[in-house]
Short mmCIF file of C-alpha atoms and ligand atoms in Angstrom, two decimals:
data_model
loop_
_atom_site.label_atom_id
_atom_site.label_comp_id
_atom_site.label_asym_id
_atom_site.label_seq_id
_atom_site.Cartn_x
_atom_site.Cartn_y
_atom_site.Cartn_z
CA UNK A 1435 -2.30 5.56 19.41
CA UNK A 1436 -3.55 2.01 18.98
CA UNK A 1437 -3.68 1.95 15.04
CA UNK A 1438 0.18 3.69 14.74
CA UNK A 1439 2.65 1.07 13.41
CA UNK A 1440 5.29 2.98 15.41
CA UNK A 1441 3.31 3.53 19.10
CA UNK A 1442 2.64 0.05 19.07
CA UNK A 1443 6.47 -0.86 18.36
CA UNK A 1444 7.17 1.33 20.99
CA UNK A 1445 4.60 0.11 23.74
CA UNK A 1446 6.30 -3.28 22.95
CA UNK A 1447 3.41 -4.81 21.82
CA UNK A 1448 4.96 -5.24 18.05
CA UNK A 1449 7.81 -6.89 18.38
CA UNK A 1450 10.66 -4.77 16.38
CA UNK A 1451 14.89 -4.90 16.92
CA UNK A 1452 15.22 -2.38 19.28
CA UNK A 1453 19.47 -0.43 18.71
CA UNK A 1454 18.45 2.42 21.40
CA UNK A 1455 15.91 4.01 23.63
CA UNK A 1456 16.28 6.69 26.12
CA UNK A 1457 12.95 8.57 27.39
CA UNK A 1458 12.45 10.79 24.51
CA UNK A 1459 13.57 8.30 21.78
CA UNK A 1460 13.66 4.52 20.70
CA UNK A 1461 15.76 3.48 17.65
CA UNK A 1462 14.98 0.29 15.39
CA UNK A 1463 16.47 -1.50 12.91
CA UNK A 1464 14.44 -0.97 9.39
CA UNK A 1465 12.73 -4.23 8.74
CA UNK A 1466 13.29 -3.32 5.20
CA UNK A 1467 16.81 -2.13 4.79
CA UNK A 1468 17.70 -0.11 2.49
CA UNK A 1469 21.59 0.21 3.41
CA UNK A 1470 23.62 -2.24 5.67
CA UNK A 1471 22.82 0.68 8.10
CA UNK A 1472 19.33 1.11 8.04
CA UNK A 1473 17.68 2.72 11.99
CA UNK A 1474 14.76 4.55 12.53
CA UNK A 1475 14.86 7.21 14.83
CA UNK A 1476 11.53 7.58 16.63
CA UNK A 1477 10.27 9.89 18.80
CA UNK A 1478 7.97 8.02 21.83
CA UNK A 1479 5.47 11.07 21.56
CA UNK A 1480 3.70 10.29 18.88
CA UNK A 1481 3.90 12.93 16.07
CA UNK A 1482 2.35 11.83 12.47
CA UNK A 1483 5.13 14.20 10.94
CA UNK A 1484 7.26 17.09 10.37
CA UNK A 1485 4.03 19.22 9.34
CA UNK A 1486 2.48 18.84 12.69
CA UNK A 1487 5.80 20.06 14.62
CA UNK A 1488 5.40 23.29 16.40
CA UNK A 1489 7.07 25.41 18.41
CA UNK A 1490 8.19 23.54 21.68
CA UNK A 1491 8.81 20.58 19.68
CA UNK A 1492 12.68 22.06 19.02
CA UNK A 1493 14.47 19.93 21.79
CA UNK A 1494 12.86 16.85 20.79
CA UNK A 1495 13.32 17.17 16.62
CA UNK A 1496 17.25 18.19 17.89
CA UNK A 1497 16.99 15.03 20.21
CA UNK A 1498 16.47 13.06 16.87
CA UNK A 1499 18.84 13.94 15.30
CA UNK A 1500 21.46 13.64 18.03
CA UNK A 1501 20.46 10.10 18.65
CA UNK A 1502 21.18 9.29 14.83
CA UNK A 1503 24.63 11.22 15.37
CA UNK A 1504 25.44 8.93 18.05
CA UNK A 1505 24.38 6.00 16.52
CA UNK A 1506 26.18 6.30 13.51
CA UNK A 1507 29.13 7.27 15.51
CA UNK A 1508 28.85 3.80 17.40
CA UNK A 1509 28.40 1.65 14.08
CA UNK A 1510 31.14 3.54 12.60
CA UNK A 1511 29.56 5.24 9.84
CA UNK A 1512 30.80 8.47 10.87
CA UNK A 1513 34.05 8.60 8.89
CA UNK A 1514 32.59 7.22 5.38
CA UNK A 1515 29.47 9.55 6.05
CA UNK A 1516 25.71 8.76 6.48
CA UNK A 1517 22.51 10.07 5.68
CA UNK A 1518 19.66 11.55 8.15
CA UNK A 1519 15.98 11.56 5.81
CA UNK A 1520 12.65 12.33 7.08
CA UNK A 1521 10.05 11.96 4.39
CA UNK A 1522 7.09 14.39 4.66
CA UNK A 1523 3.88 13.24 3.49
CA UNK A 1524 2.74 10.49 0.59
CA UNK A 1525 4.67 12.43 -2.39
CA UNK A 1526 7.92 12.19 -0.59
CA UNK A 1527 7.90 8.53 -0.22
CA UNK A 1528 6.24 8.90 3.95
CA UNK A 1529 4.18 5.49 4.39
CA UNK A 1530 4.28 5.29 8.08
CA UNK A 1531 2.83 8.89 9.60
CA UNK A 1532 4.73 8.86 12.97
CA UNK A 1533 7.39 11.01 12.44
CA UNK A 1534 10.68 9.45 12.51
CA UNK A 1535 14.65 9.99 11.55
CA UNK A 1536 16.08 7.55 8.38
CA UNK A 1537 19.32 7.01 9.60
CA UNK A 1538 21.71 5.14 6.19
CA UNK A 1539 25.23 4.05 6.05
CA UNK A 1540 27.57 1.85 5.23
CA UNK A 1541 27.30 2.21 1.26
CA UNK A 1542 27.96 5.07 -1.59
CA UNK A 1543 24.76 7.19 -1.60
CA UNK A 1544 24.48 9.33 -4.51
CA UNK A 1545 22.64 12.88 -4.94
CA UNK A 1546 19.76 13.99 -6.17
CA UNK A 1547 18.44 11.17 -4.02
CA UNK A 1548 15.63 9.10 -5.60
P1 AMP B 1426 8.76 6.14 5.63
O1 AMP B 1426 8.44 5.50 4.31
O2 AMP B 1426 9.70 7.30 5.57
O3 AMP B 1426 7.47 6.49 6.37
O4 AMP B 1426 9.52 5.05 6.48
C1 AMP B 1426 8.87 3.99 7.08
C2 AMP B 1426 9.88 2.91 7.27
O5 AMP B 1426 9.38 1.98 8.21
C3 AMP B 1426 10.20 2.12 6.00
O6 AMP B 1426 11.58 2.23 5.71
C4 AMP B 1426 9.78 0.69 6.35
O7 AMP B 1426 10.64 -0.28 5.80
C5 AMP B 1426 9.83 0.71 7.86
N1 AMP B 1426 8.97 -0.25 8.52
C6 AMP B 1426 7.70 -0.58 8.20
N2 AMP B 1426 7.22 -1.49 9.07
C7 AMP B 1426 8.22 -1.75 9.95
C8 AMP B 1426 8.35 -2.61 11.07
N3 AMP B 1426 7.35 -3.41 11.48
N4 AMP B 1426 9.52 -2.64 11.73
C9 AMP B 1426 10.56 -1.85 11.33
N5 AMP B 1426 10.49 -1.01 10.29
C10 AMP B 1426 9.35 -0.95 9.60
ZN1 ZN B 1427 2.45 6.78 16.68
#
């Protein structure tokens, strides 16, 4: 997808701070945080979000989310807690439409969220 944000992060030709990438996933740093934590977990298969999963698409939404496990593990968010967001469509706040994991830590978060 030439005119995704994301696919072009991901074919390298945007240049973004990669933290991870296996062959399912690639993780970058939000350029604007909104945590001292602040990774995007993004599947390489370009999805524009959680409305257009389907069945079959299980393993790699579960992928996600173990990816943002781990990585919060690793930066040692995992004994203060962290949050995992995906924002579906305009009205929940989605601006870039390939799906993708929010993963926050290292501050107080507070509920109902914004
Ligand atoms: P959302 O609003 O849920 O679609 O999330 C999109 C996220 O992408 C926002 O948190 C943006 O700050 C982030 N973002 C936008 N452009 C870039 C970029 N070039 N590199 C890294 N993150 C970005
Ligand atoms: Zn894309």
């Amino acid at each position: 997808m030439d005119d995704c944000l994301f696919c072009r992060i991901i074919d390298r030709k945007i240049p973004a701070k990669i933290a991870y990438e296996d062959e399912r996933a690639v993780a970058i740093e939000d350029i604007h945080p909104q945590s001292p934590t602040h990774l995007l977990v993004i599947p390489r298969q370009h999805l524009p979000s959680l409305l257009e999963a389907k069945n079959g698409d299980e393993a790699l939404l579960g992928h996600l989310f173990l990816v943002a496990g781990q990585l919060a593990q690793k930066r040692g968010l995992d004994l203060k807690g962290y949050r995992t967001v995906i924002n579906t469509g305009a009205g929940a706040g989605q601006t870039v439409f390939h799906l993708h994991v929010h993963l926050l830590g290292g501050r107080a978060f507070h509920w109902p969220p914004g």
